[in-house]
Short mmCIF file of C-alpha atoms in Angstrom, two decimals:
data_model
loop_
_atom_site.label_atom_id
_atom_site.label_comp_id
_atom_site.label_asym_id
_atom_site.label_seq_id
_atom_site.Cartn_x
_atom_site.Cartn_y
_atom_site.Cartn_z
CA MET A 531 18.00 -56.21 -2.35
CA ILE A 532 16.23 -52.83 -2.61
CA ARG A 533 12.49 -52.32 -2.30
CA SER A 534 10.59 -49.69 -4.22
CA ALA A 535 8.62 -47.49 -1.84
CA ARG A 536 5.96 -47.00 -4.50
CA SER A 537 5.29 -50.49 -5.78
CA ASP A 538 6.85 -52.52 -2.92
CA GLN A 539 8.37 -54.78 -5.57
CA ALA A 540 11.97 -55.93 -5.21
CA VAL A 541 14.57 -54.38 -7.45
CA SER A 542 17.51 -56.72 -7.84
CA GLY A 543 21.04 -56.39 -9.14
CA ALA A 544 24.43 -55.43 -7.83
CA ALA A 545 24.49 -51.65 -7.94
CA SER A 546 27.21 -49.37 -6.67
CA LEU A 547 24.94 -46.46 -5.74
CA ARG A 548 21.77 -46.62 -3.65
CA ALA A 549 19.51 -43.62 -4.20
CA LEU A 550 16.09 -42.65 -2.84
CA VAL A 551 14.07 -40.10 -4.82
CA VAL A 552 11.20 -38.35 -3.02
CA SER A 553 8.84 -36.78 -5.55
CA PRO A 554 5.34 -37.06 -7.04
CA LEU A 555 4.26 -39.29 -9.91
CA PRO A 556 1.18 -38.88 -12.12
CA PRO A 557 -1.70 -38.69 -11.54
CA PRO A 558 -2.29 -35.81 -11.42
CA PRO A 559 -0.16 -34.52 -14.29
CA GLY A 560 2.38 -31.82 -13.57
CA GLY A 561 5.93 -30.71 -14.22
CA ILE A 562 7.55 -32.47 -11.24
CA ALA A 563 5.51 -35.62 -11.83
CA THR A 564 6.58 -35.70 -15.49
CA TRP A 565 10.22 -35.27 -14.46
CA THR A 566 9.86 -38.18 -12.03
CA ARG A 567 8.29 -40.44 -14.63
CA ILE A 568 11.09 -39.76 -17.11
CA LEU A 569 13.81 -40.18 -14.47
CA LEU A 570 12.48 -43.54 -13.29
CA ALA A 571 12.32 -44.79 -16.88
CA GLU A 572 15.87 -43.62 -17.60
CA ILE A 573 17.42 -45.04 -14.44
CA ALA A 574 15.66 -48.37 -14.99
CA MET A 575 18.16 -48.76 -17.86
CA ARG A 576 21.15 -47.87 -15.63
CA PRO A 577 22.22 -50.97 -13.65
CA GLU A 578 24.86 -48.95 -11.81
CA VAL A 579 22.12 -47.25 -9.75
CA ALA A 580 19.69 -48.96 -7.36
CA LEU A 581 16.84 -46.48 -7.22
CA SER A 582 13.92 -46.42 -4.81
CA HIS A 583 11.10 -43.93 -5.09
CA LEU A 584 8.68 -42.45 -2.56
CA ASP A 585 5.59 -41.01 -4.26
CA THR A 586 4.42 -37.72 -2.68
CA ALA A 587 1.72 -36.81 -5.22
CA VAL A 588 -1.19 -34.71 -3.96
CA ARG A 589 -4.37 -36.59 -4.89
CA TRP A 590 -6.77 -35.43 -2.19
CA ARG A 591 -7.79 -32.20 -3.98
CA PRO A 592 -8.25 -31.08 -7.61
CA VAL A 593 -5.14 -29.41 -9.04
CA THR A 594 -7.23 -26.29 -9.76
CA GLN A 595 -8.22 -25.95 -6.07
CA VAL A 596 -5.38 -23.77 -4.77
CA ALA A 597 -6.92 -21.81 -1.87
CA ALA A 598 -4.37 -21.42 0.93
CA PRO A 599 -6.61 -22.68 3.81
CA VAL A 600 -7.43 -25.87 1.90
CA ARG A 601 -3.78 -26.47 1.06
CA LEU A 602 -2.63 -25.77 4.62
CA ILE A 603 -5.10 -28.07 6.36
CA GLY A 604 -5.07 -30.93 3.88
CA GLY A 605 -1.38 -30.51 3.18
CA SER A 606 -0.51 -30.83 6.87
CA PHE A 607 -2.10 -34.26 7.02
CA GLN A 608 -0.30 -35.31 3.85
CA ALA A 609 3.02 -33.97 5.17
CA LEU A 610 2.66 -36.05 8.33
CA ARG A 611 1.91 -39.14 6.27
CA ASP A 612 4.85 -38.45 3.95
CA VAL A 613 7.28 -38.08 6.88
CA VAL A 614 6.16 -41.38 8.42
CA ARG A 615 6.53 -43.17 5.08
CA PHE A 616 9.90 -41.52 4.50
CA ARG A 617 11.30 -42.70 7.83
CA ARG A 618 10.16 -46.26 7.13
CA THR A 619 11.63 -46.20 3.63
CA LEU A 620 14.88 -44.70 4.88
CA ALA A 621 15.30 -47.55 7.35
CA ALA A 622 14.42 -50.21 4.79
CA VAL A 623 16.47 -48.90 1.86
CA GLN A 624 19.46 -47.36 3.68
CA PRO A 625 20.28 -45.09 0.72
CA GLU A 626 23.59 -43.36 0.20
CA ILE A 627 21.85 -40.39 -1.41
CA VAL A 628 18.37 -38.88 -0.88
CA HIS A 629 17.05 -36.64 -3.66
CA LEU A 630 14.10 -34.56 -2.45
CA CYS A 631 11.97 -32.60 -4.92
CA THR A 632 9.95 -29.68 -3.56
CA SER A 633 7.84 -26.78 -4.74
CA ALA A 634 8.55 -25.04 -1.39
CA GLY A 635 5.67 -23.24 0.34
CA PHE A 636 4.09 -25.14 3.22
CA ALA A 637 6.08 -28.27 2.25
CA LEU A 638 9.41 -26.80 3.40
CA ARG A 639 8.79 -27.79 7.02
CA ARG A 640 8.25 -31.37 5.91
CA ASP A 641 11.35 -31.13 3.71
CA LEU A 642 13.56 -29.97 6.60
CA ILE A 643 12.41 -32.89 8.76
CA MET A 644 13.25 -35.32 5.95
CA LEU A 645 16.67 -33.76 5.31
CA ARG A 646 17.60 -34.00 8.98
CA ALA A 647 16.37 -37.59 9.16
CA ALA A 648 18.50 -38.46 6.13
CA ARG A 649 21.60 -36.94 7.75
CA ARG A 650 21.03 -38.88 10.97
CA ALA A 651 20.69 -42.06 8.91
CA GLY A 652 24.07 -41.42 7.28
CA ALA A 653 22.73 -40.44 3.84
CA ARG A 654 23.79 -37.40 1.85
CA SER A 655 20.90 -35.30 0.57
CA VAL A 656 19.97 -33.16 -2.41
CA ILE A 657 17.07 -30.72 -2.29
CA HIS A 658 15.70 -29.90 -5.72
CA TYR A 659 13.72 -26.65 -5.78
CA ARG A 660 11.13 -27.12 -8.53
CA MET A 661 9.86 -23.55 -8.72
CA GLY A 662 11.01 -20.12 -9.86
CA ARG A 663 10.00 -18.01 -6.85
CA ILE A 664 13.39 -17.91 -5.13
CA PRO A 665 14.25 -14.34 -6.26
CA THR A 666 10.85 -13.12 -5.03
CA LEU A 667 11.26 -14.91 -1.71
CA ALA A 668 14.73 -13.42 -1.29
CA HIS A 669 13.28 -9.96 -1.88
CA ASN A 670 10.38 -10.45 0.53
CA GLY A 671 12.44 -12.07 3.29
CA ASN A 672 9.44 -13.88 4.79
CA ARG A 673 9.07 -17.13 6.76
CA GLU A 674 9.09 -19.20 3.61
CA TRP A 675 12.45 -17.69 2.68
CA ALA A 676 13.83 -18.50 6.14
CA ALA A 677 12.63 -22.10 5.86
CA LEU A 678 14.11 -22.41 2.38
CA GLN A 679 17.49 -21.19 3.63
CA ALA A 680 17.38 -23.73 6.47
CA CYS A 681 16.76 -26.53 3.97
CA THR A 682 19.58 -25.28 1.75
CA ARG A 683 22.07 -25.29 4.62
CA GLU A 684 20.98 -28.78 5.68
CA ALA A 685 21.37 -30.35 2.22
CA ALA A 686 24.70 -31.38 0.73
CA VAL A 687 23.65 -29.82 -2.59
CA SER A 688 20.71 -27.65 -3.60
CA ILE A 689 19.47 -27.71 -7.20
CA VAL A 690 17.68 -24.75 -8.75
CA LEU A 691 16.26 -24.24 -12.22
CA ASP A 692 17.62 -20.88 -13.35
CA ARG A 693 20.60 -18.57 -12.97
CA LEU A 694 18.91 -15.82 -11.00
CA SER A 695 17.71 -18.31 -8.38
CA GLN A 696 21.24 -19.67 -8.10
CA GLU A 697 22.66 -16.18 -7.58
CA ARG A 698 20.13 -15.20 -4.92
CA LEU A 699 20.43 -18.44 -2.98
CA ALA A 700 24.23 -18.52 -3.10
CA LEU A 701 24.32 -14.96 -1.78
CA ALA A 702 22.03 -15.81 1.15
CA CYS A 703 23.59 -19.18 1.99
CA ALA A 704 27.33 -18.59 1.66
CA GLY A 705 29.24 -21.85 1.57
CA SER A 706 26.28 -23.91 0.34
CA ASP A 707 26.65 -25.83 -2.91
CA ILE A 708 24.02 -24.53 -5.37
CA ARG A 709 23.73 -26.15 -8.81
CA ILE A 710 21.53 -25.68 -11.88
CA LEU A 711 20.00 -28.73 -13.55
CA PRO A 712 17.49 -28.39 -16.41
CA ASN A 713 14.42 -30.52 -16.77
CA MET A 714 14.45 -33.23 -19.40
CA VAL A 715 12.31 -34.36 -22.30
CA GLU A 716 11.99 -37.60 -24.25
CA ILE A 717 12.92 -36.55 -27.76
CA GLY A 718 12.18 -39.93 -29.34
CA ALA A 719 8.76 -40.21 -27.71
CA ILE A 720 7.88 -36.67 -28.78
CA ASP A 721 8.90 -37.34 -32.37
CA ALA A 722 6.84 -40.54 -32.42
CA ALA A 723 3.77 -38.81 -30.96
CA ILE A 724 3.73 -35.96 -33.47
CA GLN A 725 4.72 -37.93 -36.56
CA GLY A 726 2.41 -37.06 -39.44
CA VAL A 727 0.78 -34.09 -37.66
CA ALA A 728 0.56 -31.12 -40.03
CA ARG A 729 0.29 -27.48 -39.09
CA SER A 730 -2.62 -25.41 -40.28
CA ASN A 731 -2.20 -23.05 -43.23
CA ALA A 732 -5.17 -20.91 -42.19
CA ASP A 733 -5.22 -18.36 -39.34
CA VAL A 734 -2.42 -18.51 -36.80
CA ARG A 735 -2.98 -21.24 -34.22
CA ILE A 736 -1.74 -20.85 -30.65
CA ALA A 737 -1.47 -23.69 -28.13
CA TYR A 738 -1.50 -23.46 -24.35
CA ILE A 739 -0.93 -26.60 -22.24
CA GLY A 740 -1.13 -26.55 -18.46
CA HIS A 741 -3.48 -25.95 -15.57
CA VAL A 742 -6.08 -23.45 -16.75
CA LEU A 743 -5.72 -20.82 -14.05
CA GLU A 744 -5.52 -17.05 -13.74
CA ALA A 745 -2.03 -17.47 -12.22
CA LYS A 746 -0.89 -19.27 -15.36
CA GLY A 747 -1.65 -16.15 -17.38
CA VAL A 748 -4.50 -17.66 -19.39
CA THR A 749 -6.62 -14.50 -19.16
CA ASP A 750 -3.55 -12.45 -20.12
CA LEU A 751 -3.02 -14.72 -23.12
CA LEU A 752 -6.58 -14.34 -24.36
CA GLU A 753 -6.46 -10.55 -23.93
CA ALA A 754 -3.12 -10.42 -25.77
CA CYS A 755 -4.52 -12.46 -28.66
CA LEU A 756 -7.48 -10.08 -28.92
CA ARG A 757 -5.25 -7.00 -28.83
CA ALA A 758 -2.88 -8.45 -31.43
CA GLY A 759 -5.69 -8.00 -33.94
CA ALA A 760 -5.04 -11.02 -36.17
CA PRO A 761 -7.70 -13.77 -36.31
CA ALA A 762 -6.45 -16.71 -34.30
CA ASP A 763 -7.34 -20.15 -32.99
CA LEU A 764 -6.41 -20.71 -29.34
CA ASP A 765 -6.20 -24.33 -28.18
CA ILE A 766 -6.29 -24.69 -24.39
CA VAL A 767 -5.27 -28.07 -22.99
CA GLY A 768 -5.49 -28.87 -19.30
CA PRO A 769 -7.86 -29.12 -16.34
CA TYR A 770 -10.16 -26.18 -15.69
CA GLU A 771 -13.03 -25.03 -13.50
CA GLU A 772 -16.26 -24.65 -15.47
CA GLY A 773 -16.87 -21.14 -14.15
CA TYR A 774 -13.47 -19.92 -15.34
CA ARG A 775 -14.07 -21.45 -18.76
CA ARG A 776 -17.36 -19.57 -19.09
CA ARG A 777 -15.68 -16.28 -18.15
CA LEU A 778 -12.99 -16.80 -20.78
CA GLU A 779 -15.56 -17.63 -23.45
CA ALA A 780 -17.62 -14.55 -22.59
CA PHE A 781 -14.48 -12.41 -22.69
CA ALA A 782 -13.55 -13.77 -26.12
CA GLU A 783 -17.04 -13.06 -27.47
CA SER A 784 -17.19 -9.54 -26.08
CA GLY A 785 -13.74 -8.65 -27.42
CA ALA A 786 -14.26 -10.07 -30.90
CA ALA A 787 -16.57 -7.23 -31.96
CA SER A 788 -13.96 -4.50 -31.52
CA ARG A 789 -10.71 -6.46 -31.87
CA GLY A 790 -9.38 -9.56 -33.59
CA ALA A 791 -11.52 -12.69 -33.45
CA VAL A 792 -10.13 -15.48 -31.26
CA ARG A 793 -11.70 -18.91 -31.53
CA LEU A 794 -11.30 -20.78 -28.25
CA GLN A 795 -11.19 -24.55 -28.02
CA PHE A 796 -10.99 -26.20 -24.59
CA HIS A 797 -9.65 -29.74 -24.77
CA GLY A 798 -9.61 -30.53 -21.05
CA THR A 799 -7.10 -33.03 -19.71
CA LEU A 800 -5.54 -35.12 -22.47
CA SER A 801 -3.01 -37.91 -22.53
CA HIS A 802 0.58 -36.78 -22.93
CA GLU A 803 0.67 -37.97 -26.55
CA ALA A 804 -2.63 -36.28 -27.43
CA ALA A 805 -1.48 -33.00 -25.86
CA LEU A 806 1.71 -33.13 -27.93
CA ARG A 807 -0.33 -33.60 -31.09
CA VAL A 808 -2.40 -30.53 -30.27
CA ALA A 809 0.82 -28.57 -29.79
CA ALA A 810 2.32 -29.88 -33.03
CA ARG A 811 -0.64 -28.48 -35.03
CA ALA A 812 0.03 -24.99 -33.68
CA ASP A 813 2.15 -22.16 -35.05
CA VAL A 814 3.04 -20.76 -31.61
CA PHE A 815 3.21 -22.23 -28.13
CA ALA A 816 2.33 -19.80 -25.31
CA LEU A 817 2.96 -20.02 -21.57
CA PRO A 818 2.48 -16.53 -20.05
CA SER A 819 2.68 -17.66 -16.40
CA HIS A 820 2.98 -15.30 -13.46
CA SER A 821 5.34 -17.79 -11.77
CA GLU A 822 7.17 -20.86 -13.05
CA GLY A 823 10.07 -23.16 -12.36
CA PHE A 824 11.46 -24.93 -15.41
CA PRO A 825 8.32 -25.83 -17.37
CA ASN A 826 8.61 -29.20 -19.09
CA VAL A 827 5.93 -28.13 -21.51
CA VAL A 828 8.15 -25.34 -22.88
CA ALA A 829 11.02 -27.78 -23.45
CA GLU A 830 8.59 -30.15 -25.18
CA ALA A 831 7.25 -27.35 -27.37
CA MET A 832 10.83 -26.51 -28.33
CA ALA A 833 11.40 -30.18 -29.18
CA CYS A 834 8.33 -29.96 -31.44
CA GLY A 835 10.00 -27.06 -33.28
CA LEU A 836 7.52 -24.45 -32.03
CA PRO A 837 8.40 -20.83 -31.27
CA VAL A 838 7.56 -20.02 -27.66
CA LEU A 839 5.81 -16.95 -26.28
CA GLY A 840 6.60 -16.77 -22.58
CA THR A 841 7.13 -14.52 -19.61
CA ARG A 842 10.31 -13.64 -17.77
CA VAL A 843 9.74 -15.91 -14.78
CA GLY A 844 11.69 -18.91 -13.55
CA ALA A 845 13.85 -20.59 -16.17
CA ILE A 846 11.78 -19.44 -19.16
CA PRO A 847 14.17 -16.60 -20.12
CA ASP A 848 17.16 -18.96 -19.87
CA MET A 849 15.34 -21.43 -22.11
CA ILE A 850 14.11 -19.18 -24.91
CA GLU A 851 16.32 -16.08 -24.62
CA PRO A 852 19.70 -17.58 -23.65
CA GLN A 853 22.76 -15.41 -23.41
CA GLU A 854 24.96 -17.74 -25.41
CA ASP A 855 22.68 -19.04 -28.18
CA ALA A 856 20.05 -18.04 -30.73
CA PRO A 857 16.61 -17.21 -29.27
CA ALA A 858 13.85 -19.80 -29.40
CA GLY A 859 10.96 -17.45 -28.70
CA LEU A 860 9.85 -14.08 -27.39
CA CYS A 861 9.39 -12.98 -23.77
CA ALA A 862 7.35 -10.33 -21.99
CA ALA A 863 7.15 -9.37 -18.34
CA PRO A 864 4.56 -11.31 -16.31
CA ARG A 865 1.09 -9.69 -16.45
CA ASP A 866 2.28 -7.36 -19.25
CA VAL A 867 -0.62 -7.82 -21.65
CA ASP A 868 0.62 -5.07 -23.99
CA GLY A 869 4.03 -6.73 -24.22
CA LEU A 870 2.44 -10.11 -24.88
CA ALA A 871 0.17 -8.59 -27.54
CA ALA A 872 3.11 -6.95 -29.32
CA ALA A 873 5.06 -10.21 -29.31
CA MET A 874 2.00 -12.13 -30.48
CA ALA A 875 1.46 -9.69 -33.36
CA ARG A 876 5.07 -10.22 -34.50
CA LEU A 877 4.75 -13.99 -34.37
CA ALA A 878 1.34 -14.03 -36.05
CA THR A 879 2.48 -12.00 -39.05
CA ASP A 880 6.06 -13.24 -39.58
CA ARG A 881 6.28 -16.86 -40.67
CA ALA A 882 10.04 -16.61 -41.26
CA LEU A 883 10.52 -15.48 -37.65
CA ARG A 884 8.41 -18.38 -36.38
CA ASP A 885 10.45 -20.85 -38.44
CA ARG A 886 13.77 -19.41 -37.25
CA LEU A 887 12.79 -19.45 -33.58
CA GLY A 888 11.29 -22.93 -33.85
CA LYS A 889 14.42 -24.43 -35.41
CA ALA A 890 16.64 -22.86 -32.73
CA GLY A 891 14.40 -24.31 -30.02
CA ARG A 892 14.52 -27.78 -31.55
CA ARG A 893 18.33 -27.69 -31.62
CA ARG A 894 18.53 -26.61 -27.98
CA ALA A 895 16.03 -29.20 -26.78
CA CYS A 896 18.00 -32.00 -28.44
CA LYS A 897 21.34 -30.71 -27.15
CA ASP A 898 20.55 -29.58 -23.59
CA TYR A 899 17.31 -31.23 -22.47
CA ALA A 900 17.41 -34.79 -23.87
CA ALA A 901 16.61 -37.25 -21.07
CA PRO A 902 19.72 -39.49 -21.33
CA ALA A 903 22.11 -36.54 -21.09
CA VAL A 904 20.33 -34.87 -18.16
CA THR A 905 20.03 -38.19 -16.29
CA SER A 906 23.77 -38.77 -16.71
CA ARG A 907 24.45 -35.32 -15.26
CA LEU A 908 22.28 -36.13 -12.25
CA ILE A 909 23.95 -39.50 -11.62
CA ASP A 910 27.36 -37.85 -11.90
CA LEU A 911 26.25 -35.33 -9.26
CA TRP A 912 25.09 -38.12 -6.92
CA ARG A 913 28.43 -39.87 -7.33
CA GLU A 914 30.32 -36.64 -6.69
CA ILE A 915 28.39 -36.08 -3.45
CA THR A 916 28.87 -39.62 -2.14
CA ALA A 917 32.55 -39.63 -3.14
CA HIS A 918 33.05 -36.41 -1.17
CA GLN A 919 31.44 -38.05 1.85
CA ALA A 920 33.77 -41.05 1.50
CA ASP A 921 36.80 -38.74 1.32
CA GLN A 922 35.73 -37.05 4.56
CA ALA A 923 35.20 -40.35 6.38
#
């Protein structure tokens, strides 16, 4: 008998693998939370795994409130609460494997405490780094990098989202087992959500979905659209601060007189299905972030058959400019507005290019990111880790 740490409802059935996943669930929406939701749904159909989940979602502040002092003070209280709940769940569930998702930062101290507690309880652990800042941390060599290395050495396996992160972490933590695992998308649910949605035949339409923040490159995207020169509609989906919205609208109005007109439409926070329908109407999906992990929204845009305009951060280059397959989009350096504008101009004026990139992205999403296949890879990894522990016993 296993109890879910989230719902406290019994999960029955004879399962050969007991796993505890520590990660956030919606609300609020986000990449890690979406991954968790999909994973729980997939493993619910796998009787060979008895899964418990500990929800670590941050709900005490708006997702757009990212000031370091606020995060440090409030996050410290949440970390203490999470550790207490983790210890209780660990004792109740007695898992063979603990899978801990983290975005690093201040949370790494909490993560290290949990990893050590799991080891003392006899469980093997996986730390899943859900961000793309590892190369930057390795270059800076700061306290966060030291804490991340400590977590990596404590875990049986560390999962990263892109090749460069794997290379940097393996170099720093010789002997540690570093794997790459992509995020996953629900192809069937995406197809059902966008069925019957038609793309516009008028001016080029660009979709952005995510937190509406400077760090997500939203200002860069608007400036690039203006510099590209072609009239465009820019759909922005996601939570925003009213002051930032007003600044973007004023910027669009002031730039329209001398450059291409960009019509902004802010949709706010939408349901997952409604956000997909906004994306499916677009000609281009854009995510010009300054920092990313493996953005689910890019994989979903690829599943919708959209060409992607992104930046070379995190796993985005691996996703849309892979070494071994046809490209699914165009990339620019982060904060490179001229590079974004040049790529946007190409996409806006070349329908054949958009179609070719979109079809390649759809193929890759179905082949590499479909939820059943990625879940099977994760379960195989858990089994490999626990089998290795049994061999050593």
